[in-house]
Amino acid sequence: MKTKKRFVLWDSIIILVLFAISVYLFYLAAAWGISDYLADNAYRDYVTGPGVHWENLILSLSFGLLLAVVNAWSDTPRVRRLPVGSIIVLKSLLYLLSFAFACTCVMLVFRLFLFSPEELASIIGSTTPKFLISASLWLTMCILMINFIMEVRRKVGPGNLSALFTGYYRHPRMQDRIFLFLDLKASTTIAERLGPEKYSRFLRQCYYDLNEVVLDYRAQIYQFVGDEVVLSWKNQVRDTPLQSLRAFFDFKEKLSSRKALYEKKYGVVPLFRGGIDAGVVTATEVGDIKREIAYHGDPLNTAARLLELSKTYGDRLVISGKMKDEISNAAEFIFDYQGEIQPRGKTEKVAIYTVRNDKLGSLS
């Protein structure tokens, strides 16, 4: 399964669980908690029997399948370009339509397998307009809240929302991480040529093309700073350093494959240079009015310095000697030793290498 499909599927599972919880919360508040006060009728028998649990299960499963379809459609670039508020409203409307369809599926299953026509008619007949209105309002608010949570999760990045919620990074944590700094070549010239608005659309297009690479190589987008992007990986798996190199060259290849689109819309094809370093950094939650997870340490400063040096070496990817030592089975890449540098504020020199990928020819 492709990483993007896996990402959409995981989102659908999270929404399915949240929706199932919201359905059961409504059941606990509106039925189970007051079941002792209900008159003896078909509705009381229903909410105290197994039928209501079958309803919740079938409703959640059928709704979850529809969510997978809605999420796959709403994850297209055309929809993702909409404002966050518009995405929340649009997806919520689609979820409500999906919920109506799921309710139809529940009634069909009840009619075919669980209840006789008379029993089903008695249960439906015992519901009141006030109950239907309260249930609709509850589900509408829950769906809006679920969509809001999912958009916030996307904004702060997968895995970060739970960390912020639990306060995991309230105390500094030491982590071994890899940082890839990406920078647009000739950004000032392109900005002057396109103008502010068109240049902004140009950068957004580049970042949309970067998204698939980020998903494919399980990177974390740490920062967008103007025309610069910082990607990061936890350095816990043996091939992670190699994956960071592949991410850089796959991004360049993707931009090259969309050359015709960029030339038609903007008259210029983007080219990004990069610098990579790895090492132990401090991860901590910073800010109060606006909170985020920040990283501090030498690897970021070194990677930023290597990015600057890439201008000297024909805009190639530049990595540190430490990164080179961590990479194994890299037959697809050619490493050219370029000597050592003395980063500002450090006593030890850093060996540097430029990296080529002959499969990409001039893209390297």
Tab-separated table of C-alpha atoms in Angstrom:
chain	number	residue	atom	x	y	z
A	1	MET	CA	0.000	0.000	0.000
A	2	LYS	CA	1.342	3.447	-0.926
A	3	THR	CA	2.226	5.739	1.930
A	4	LYS	CA	-0.370	8.363	0.987
A	5	LYS	CA	-3.142	5.743	0.899
A	6	ARG	CA	-1.923	4.459	4.257
A	7	PHE	CA	-2.056	8.016	5.598
A	8	VAL	CA	-5.655	8.487	4.368
A	9	LEU	CA	-6.642	5.090	5.779
A	10	TRP	CA	-5.119	5.929	9.162
A	11	ASP	CA	-7.036	9.228	9.199
A	12	SER	CA	-10.241	7.330	8.434
A	13	ILE	CA	-9.612	4.896	11.295
A	14	ILE	CA	-9.050	7.770	13.735
A	15	ILE	CA	-12.273	9.464	12.587
A	16	LEU	CA	-14.142	6.156	12.821
A	17	VAL	CA	-13.015	5.678	16.435
A	18	LEU	CA	-13.883	9.281	17.360
A	19	PHE	CA	-17.293	8.932	15.710
A	20	ALA	CA	-18.007	5.625	17.493
A	21	ILE	CA	-17.104	7.283	20.806
A	22	SER	CA	-19.419	10.236	20.075
A	23	VAL	CA	-22.303	7.869	19.199
A	24	TYR	CA	-21.852	5.955	22.441
A	25	LEU	CA	-21.594	9.178	24.463
A	26	PHE	CA	-24.944	10.247	23.056
A	27	TYR	CA	-26.387	6.827	23.859
A	28	LEU	CA	-25.113	7.043	27.456
A	29	ALA	CA	-26.478	10.562	27.907
A	30	ALA	CA	-29.811	10.239	26.082
A	31	ALA	CA	-30.840	6.631	26.674
A	32	TRP	CA	-28.842	4.468	29.048
A	33	GLY	CA	-28.609	7.081	31.802
A	34	ILE	CA	-32.379	7.605	31.909
A	35	SER	CA	-33.508	4.100	30.932
A	36	ASP	CA	-34.949	3.489	34.428
A	37	TYR	CA	-37.301	6.440	33.954
A	38	LEU	CA	-38.639	5.365	30.557
A	39	ALA	CA	-42.088	3.834	30.226
A	40	ASP	CA	-42.318	0.186	29.258
A	41	ASN	CA	-42.522	0.253	25.470
A	42	ALA	CA	-40.611	-0.842	22.382
A	43	TYR	CA	-38.154	2.054	22.701
A	44	ARG	CA	-37.189	1.133	26.283
A	45	ASP	CA	-36.726	-2.500	25.271
A	46	TYR	CA	-34.561	-1.337	22.362
A	47	VAL	CA	-32.181	0.944	24.324
A	48	THR	CA	-31.717	-1.626	27.093
A	49	GLY	CA	-31.273	-4.590	24.739
A	50	PRO	CA	-28.570	-5.636	22.240
A	51	GLY	CA	-30.206	-3.839	19.312
A	52	VAL	CA	-28.727	-0.449	20.182
A	53	HIS	CA	-25.207	-1.901	20.272
A	54	TRP	CA	-25.719	-3.511	16.871
A	55	GLU	CA	-26.892	-0.128	15.607
A	56	ASN	CA	-23.785	1.626	16.910
A	57	LEU	CA	-21.498	-1.032	15.432
A	58	ILE	CA	-23.125	-1.102	11.981
A	59	LEU	CA	-23.427	2.678	11.903
A	60	SER	CA	-19.759	3.157	12.800
A	61	LEU	CA	-18.467	0.583	10.290
A	62	SER	CA	-20.598	1.777	7.372
A	63	PHE	CA	-19.831	5.388	8.214
A	64	GLY	CA	-16.105	4.576	8.427
A	65	LEU	CA	-16.096	3.072	4.932
A	66	LEU	CA	-17.759	6.199	3.563
A	67	LEU	CA	-15.226	8.354	5.417
A	68	ALA	CA	-12.392	6.613	3.589
A	69	VAL	CA	-13.978	7.682	0.295
A	70	VAL	CA	-14.633	11.251	1.471
A	71	ASN	CA	-11.091	11.600	2.870
A	72	ALA	CA	-9.510	10.292	-0.341
A	73	TRP	CA	-11.476	12.839	-2.354
A	74	SER	CA	-10.882	15.746	0.043
A	75	ASP	CA	-7.136	15.060	0.090
A	76	THR	CA	-6.776	16.127	-3.542
A	77	PRO	CA	-4.755	19.321	-4.177
A	78	ARG	CA	-7.839	21.200	-5.438
A	79	VAL	CA	-9.611	20.714	-2.098
A	80	ARG	CA	-6.512	21.143	0.079
A	81	ARG	CA	-5.966	24.605	-1.440
A	82	LEU	CA	-9.225	25.831	0.144
A	83	PRO	CA	-9.152	27.735	3.455
A	84	VAL	CA	-9.196	25.538	6.560
A	85	GLY	CA	-12.678	26.779	7.523
A	86	SER	CA	-14.059	25.913	4.087
A	87	ILE	CA	-12.507	22.431	4.250
A	88	ILE	CA	-14.081	21.813	7.672
A	89	VAL	CA	-17.552	22.906	6.477
A	90	LEU	CA	-17.306	21.000	3.184
A	91	LYS	CA	-16.136	17.780	4.817
A	92	SER	CA	-18.737	18.116	7.555
A	93	LEU	CA	-21.528	18.369	4.972
A	94	LEU	CA	-20.187	15.300	3.186
A	95	TYR	CA	-19.962	13.472	6.510
A	96	LEU	CA	-23.590	14.305	7.284
A	97	LEU	CA	-24.657	12.922	3.900
A	98	SER	CA	-22.544	9.843	4.593
A	99	PHE	CA	-24.183	9.522	7.990
A	100	ALA	CA	-27.647	9.637	6.413
A	101	PHE	CA	-26.595	6.858	4.050
A	102	ALA	CA	-25.151	4.866	6.954
A	103	CYS	CA	-28.448	5.207	8.841
A	104	THR	CA	-30.225	3.795	5.804
A	105	CYS	CA	-27.863	0.815	5.901
A	106	VAL	CA	-28.660	0.311	9.600
A	107	MET	CA	-32.405	0.309	8.938
A	108	LEU	CA	-31.909	-2.184	6.114
A	109	VAL	CA	-29.915	-4.563	8.334
A	110	PHE	CA	-32.501	-4.222	11.113
A	111	ARG	CA	-35.312	-4.960	8.681
A	112	LEU	CA	-33.615	-8.001	7.158
A	113	PHE	CA	-31.973	-9.650	10.161
A	114	LEU	CA	-32.913	-8.286	13.587
A	115	PHE	CA	-36.493	-7.019	13.791
A	116	SER	CA	-39.836	-7.798	12.257
A	117	PRO	CA	-41.567	-5.009	10.308
A	118	GLU	CA	-43.963	-4.467	13.207
A	119	GLU	CA	-41.159	-4.201	15.802
A	120	LEU	CA	-39.154	-1.819	13.643
A	121	ALA	CA	-42.229	0.342	12.999
A	122	SER	CA	-42.932	0.453	16.735
A	123	ILE	CA	-39.355	1.551	17.536
A	124	ILE	CA	-39.388	4.254	14.870
A	125	GLY	CA	-42.853	5.381	15.900
A	126	SER	CA	-41.806	5.827	19.517
A	127	THR	CA	-39.159	8.426	18.621
A	128	THR	CA	-40.206	12.055	18.922
A	129	PRO	CA	-39.249	15.148	16.882
A	130	LYS	CA	-37.385	16.534	19.909
A	131	PHE	CA	-35.270	13.382	20.081
A	132	LEU	CA	-34.447	13.555	16.364
A	133	ILE	CA	-33.526	17.244	16.638
A	134	SER	CA	-31.299	16.678	19.695
A	135	ALA	CA	-29.591	13.688	18.035
A	136	SER	CA	-29.014	15.678	14.825
A	137	LEU	CA	-27.555	18.645	16.705
A	138	TRP	CA	-25.317	16.368	18.761
A	139	LEU	CA	-23.970	14.553	15.687
A	140	THR	CA	-23.504	17.794	13.747
A	141	MET	CA	-21.436	19.288	16.571
A	142	CYS	CA	-19.451	16.051	16.957
A	143	ILE	CA	-18.700	15.893	13.221
A	144	LEU	CA	-17.581	19.551	13.188
A	145	MET	CA	-15.376	18.895	16.229
A	146	ILE	CA	-13.878	15.747	14.688
A	147	ASN	CA	-13.057	17.645	11.494
A	148	PHE	CA	-11.529	20.466	13.520
A	149	ILE	CA	-9.351	17.991	15.435
A	150	MET	CA	-8.202	16.345	12.195
A	151	GLU	CA	-7.324	19.687	10.585
A	152	VAL	CA	-5.367	20.750	13.683
A	153	ARG	CA	-3.598	17.370	13.607
A	154	ARG	CA	-2.645	17.991	9.992
A	155	LYS	CA	-1.491	21.528	10.787
A	156	VAL	CA	0.856	20.540	13.621
A	157	GLY	CA	1.940	17.313	11.894
A	158	PRO	CA	1.225	13.618	12.553
A	159	GLY	CA	2.283	12.585	16.040
A	160	ASN	CA	2.691	16.132	17.334
A	161	LEU	CA	-0.931	16.712	18.390
A	162	SER	CA	-0.851	13.873	20.920
A	163	ALA	CA	2.540	15.095	22.181
A	164	LEU	CA	1.191	18.625	22.672
A	165	PHE	CA	-1.990	17.284	24.281
A	166	THR	CA	-0.158	15.056	26.778
A	167	GLY	CA	2.601	17.584	27.451
A	168	TYR	CA	5.304	15.104	26.422
A	169	TYR	CA	7.675	17.899	25.418
A	170	ARG	CA	6.960	20.198	28.355
A	171	HIS	CA	10.284	18.958	29.681
A	172	PRO	CA	13.195	18.901	27.183
A	173	ARG	CA	13.821	15.526	25.533
A	174	MET	CA	17.067	14.433	23.917
A	175	GLN	CA	16.598	12.881	20.464
A	176	ASP	CA	18.889	11.636	17.719
A	177	ARG	CA	17.520	13.250	14.556
A	178	ILE	CA	18.384	13.994	10.931
A	179	PHE	CA	17.686	17.431	9.458
A	180	LEU	CA	17.390	18.205	5.747
A	181	PHE	CA	17.384	21.907	4.869
A	182	LEU	CA	15.896	22.730	1.457
A	183	ASP	CA	16.183	26.099	-0.228
A	184	LEU	CA	14.874	27.391	-3.559
A	185	LYS	CA	17.649	28.401	-5.961
A	186	ALA	CA	17.496	31.975	-7.311
A	187	SER	CA	14.481	32.736	-5.133
A	188	THR	CA	14.994	36.518	-5.216
A	189	THR	CA	15.193	36.574	-9.013
A	190	ILE	CA	12.082	34.383	-9.336
A	191	ALA	CA	10.175	36.523	-6.828
A	192	GLU	CA	10.979	39.714	-8.748
A	193	ARG	CA	9.984	38.082	-12.020
A	194	LEU	CA	6.663	36.636	-10.833
A	195	GLY	CA	5.548	39.295	-8.377
A	196	PRO	CA	4.385	38.673	-4.775
A	197	GLU	CA	1.056	36.900	-5.402
A	198	LYS	CA	2.190	34.668	-8.241
A	199	TYR	CA	5.422	33.855	-6.403
A	200	SER	CA	3.386	32.796	-3.371
A	201	ARG	CA	1.296	30.459	-5.568
A	202	PHE	CA	4.525	29.149	-7.078
A	203	LEU	CA	5.926	28.267	-3.645
A	204	ARG	CA	2.645	26.630	-2.613
A	205	GLN	CA	2.793	24.459	-5.728
A	206	CYS	CA	6.334	23.405	-4.822
A	207	TYR	CA	5.276	22.530	-1.295
A	208	TYR	CA	2.291	20.511	-2.531
A	209	ASP	CA	4.704	18.493	-4.674
A	210	LEU	CA	6.901	18.034	-1.603
A	211	ASN	CA	4.003	16.518	0.383
A	212	GLU	CA	4.079	13.148	-1.394
A	213	VAL	CA	7.829	12.864	-0.834
A	214	VAL	CA	7.331	13.651	2.848
A	215	LEU	CA	4.715	10.883	3.123
A	216	ASP	CA	6.716	8.362	1.080
A	217	TYR	CA	9.809	8.783	3.223
A	218	ARG	CA	8.006	9.301	6.553
A	219	ALA	CA	9.585	12.693	7.128
A	220	GLN	CA	8.338	15.369	9.472
A	221	ILE	CA	7.988	18.918	8.173
A	222	TYR	CA	9.653	20.897	10.915
A	223	GLN	CA	9.474	24.412	9.471
A	224	PHE	CA	8.491	26.495	6.482
A	225	VAL	CA	10.570	29.676	6.467
A	226	GLY	CA	9.901	31.694	3.322
A	227	ASP	CA	11.389	29.720	0.438
A	228	GLU	CA	13.172	27.339	2.823
A	229	VAL	CA	11.834	24.057	4.225
A	230	VAL	CA	13.277	21.936	7.022
A	231	LEU	CA	12.494	18.214	7.092
A	232	SER	CA	13.382	15.937	9.980
A	233	TRP	CA	13.525	12.236	10.820
A	234	LYS	CA	14.060	10.336	14.054
A	235	ASN	CA	17.336	8.524	13.502
A	236	GLN	CA	16.189	5.217	14.972
A	237	VAL	CA	16.224	2.905	11.944
A	238	ARG	CA	19.383	1.868	10.126
A	239	ASP	CA	18.314	3.064	6.668
A	240	THR	CA	16.891	6.442	7.802
A	241	PRO	CA	20.023	8.399	6.745
A	242	LEU	CA	19.781	6.803	3.295
A	243	GLN	CA	16.079	7.630	3.133
A	244	SER	CA	16.797	11.314	3.732
A	245	LEU	CA	19.086	11.361	0.684
A	246	ARG	CA	16.501	9.583	-1.422
A	247	ALA	CA	13.867	12.078	-0.304
A	248	PHE	CA	15.997	14.965	-1.587
A	249	PHE	CA	16.622	13.429	-5.006
A	250	ASP	CA	13.064	12.150	-5.395
A	251	PHE	CA	11.803	15.676	-4.731
A	252	LYS	CA	14.109	17.031	-7.446
A	253	GLU	CA	12.958	14.297	-9.806
A	254	LYS	CA	9.299	15.052	-9.079
A	255	LEU	CA	9.801	18.744	-9.829
A	256	SER	CA	11.591	17.837	-13.057
A	257	SER	CA	8.744	15.516	-14.084
A	258	ARG	CA	6.327	18.464	-13.687
A	259	LYS	CA	8.515	20.775	-15.753
A	260	ALA	CA	5.811	21.396	-18.365
A	261	LEU	CA	3.283	22.443	-15.699
A	262	TYR	CA	5.670	24.890	-14.034
A	263	GLU	CA	6.770	26.396	-17.341
A	264	LYS	CA	3.175	26.839	-18.479
A	265	LYS	CA	1.897	28.392	-15.235
A	266	TYR	CA	4.967	30.281	-14.025
A	267	GLY	CA	7.557	30.306	-16.817
A	268	VAL	CA	10.205	28.832	-14.521
A	269	VAL	CA	11.083	25.382	-13.164
A	270	PRO	CA	12.027	25.272	-9.454
A	271	LEU	CA	15.365	23.865	-8.374
A	272	PHE	CA	16.116	23.192	-4.714
A	273	ARG	CA	19.484	22.717	-3.053
A	274	GLY	CA	20.000	20.970	0.258
A	275	GLY	CA	22.150	20.399	3.319
A	276	ILE	CA	21.908	17.463	5.746
A	277	ASP	CA	23.352	16.769	9.171
A	278	ALA	CA	22.485	14.371	11.975
A	279	GLY	CA	23.016	14.253	15.712
A	280	VAL	CA	21.499	14.635	19.151
A	281	VAL	CA	19.213	17.645	19.653
A	282	THR	CA	16.905	18.878	22.386
A	283	ALA	CA	13.180	18.712	21.607
A	284	THR	CA	10.917	20.875	23.734
A	285	GLU	CA	7.574	22.654	23.667
A	286	VAL	CA	7.959	26.422	23.363
A	287	GLY	CA	5.594	29.367	23.406
A	288	ASP	CA	2.396	30.157	25.245
A	289	ILE	CA	0.106	32.196	22.979
A	290	LYS	CA	1.280	29.964	20.113
A	291	ARG	CA	2.797	26.632	21.026
A	292	GLU	CA	4.958	24.352	18.939
A	293	ILE	CA	7.659	21.721	19.303
A	294	ALA	CA	11.115	23.171	18.692
A	295	TYR	CA	14.521	21.540	18.238
A	296	HIS	CA	17.798	23.021	19.447
A	297	GLY	CA	21.318	21.787	18.811
A	298	ASP	CA	24.401	21.741	16.601
A	299	PRO	CA	22.904	19.546	13.832
A	300	LEU	CA	20.487	22.324	12.841
A	301	ASN	CA	23.234	24.950	12.756
A	302	THR	CA	25.518	22.645	10.781
A	303	ALA	CA	22.787	21.666	8.286
A	304	ALA	CA	22.000	25.347	7.721
A	305	ARG	CA	25.706	26.033	7.095
A	306	LEU	CA	25.903	23.102	4.645
A	307	LEU	CA	22.903	24.509	2.794
A	308	GLU	CA	24.798	27.774	2.301
A	309	LEU	CA	27.851	25.860	1.074
A	310	SER	CA	25.760	24.093	-1.574
A	311	LYS	CA	25.882	27.339	-3.594
A	312	THR	CA	29.651	26.895	-3.816
A	313	TYR	CA	29.335	23.342	-5.149
A	314	GLY	CA	26.892	23.886	-8.003
A	315	ASP	CA	23.759	23.619	-5.853
A	316	ARG	CA	24.404	19.972	-5.082
A	317	LEU	CA	23.307	18.249	-1.920
A	318	VAL	CA	25.926	18.737	0.809
A	319	ILE	CA	26.126	16.435	3.823
A	320	SER	CA	28.382	16.183	6.847
A	321	GLY	CA	31.003	13.520	7.401
A	322	LYS	CA	28.911	12.163	10.247
A	323	MET	CA	25.990	11.610	7.870
A	324	LYS	CA	28.318	9.943	5.373
A	325	ASP	CA	29.554	7.535	8.063
A	326	GLU	CA	25.977	6.536	8.934
A	327	ILE	CA	25.037	5.651	5.344
A	328	SER	CA	25.535	2.095	4.158
A	329	ASN	CA	24.568	0.231	0.967
A	330	ALA	CA	24.368	3.487	-0.982
A	331	ALA	CA	25.480	2.253	-4.402
A	332	GLU	CA	23.040	4.643	-6.097
A	333	PHE	CA	24.916	7.686	-4.761
A	334	ILE	CA	28.381	9.100	-5.373
A	335	PHE	CA	30.045	10.986	-2.508
A	336	ASP	CA	32.722	13.574	-3.285
A	337	TYR	CA	34.885	14.662	-0.375
A	338	GLN	CA	35.227	18.464	-0.260
A	339	GLY	CA	37.455	18.950	2.785
A	340	GLU	CA	36.586	20.329	6.204
A	341	ILE	CA	34.936	23.481	7.502
A	342	GLN	CA	34.971	25.228	10.863
A	343	PRO	CA	31.364	26.077	11.770
A	344	ARG	CA	30.953	29.246	13.772
A	345	GLY	CA	30.993	28.575	17.513
A	346	LYS	CA	32.360	25.012	17.211
A	347	THR	CA	35.838	23.850	18.155
A	348	GLU	CA	35.802	20.737	15.975
A	349	LYS	CA	35.970	20.841	12.200
A	350	VAL	CA	33.275	19.154	10.113
A	351	ALA	CA	34.082	17.048	7.054
A	352	ILE	CA	31.763	17.740	4.120
A	353	TYR	CA	30.705	15.737	1.072
A	354	THR	CA	28.694	16.583	-1.994
A	355	VAL	CA	26.289	13.890	-3.178
A	356	ARG	CA	25.416	12.937	-6.740
A	357	ASN	CA	22.893	10.530	-8.142
A	358	ASP	CA	23.967	9.536	-11.641
A	359	LYS	CA	20.535	8.130	-12.422
A	360	LEU	CA	19.188	11.670	-12.405
A	361	GLY	CA	21.916	13.012	-14.634
A	362	SER	CA	21.924	16.799	-14.616
A	363	LEU	CA	19.434	16.901	-11.740
A	364	SER	CA	22.175	15.884	-9.336
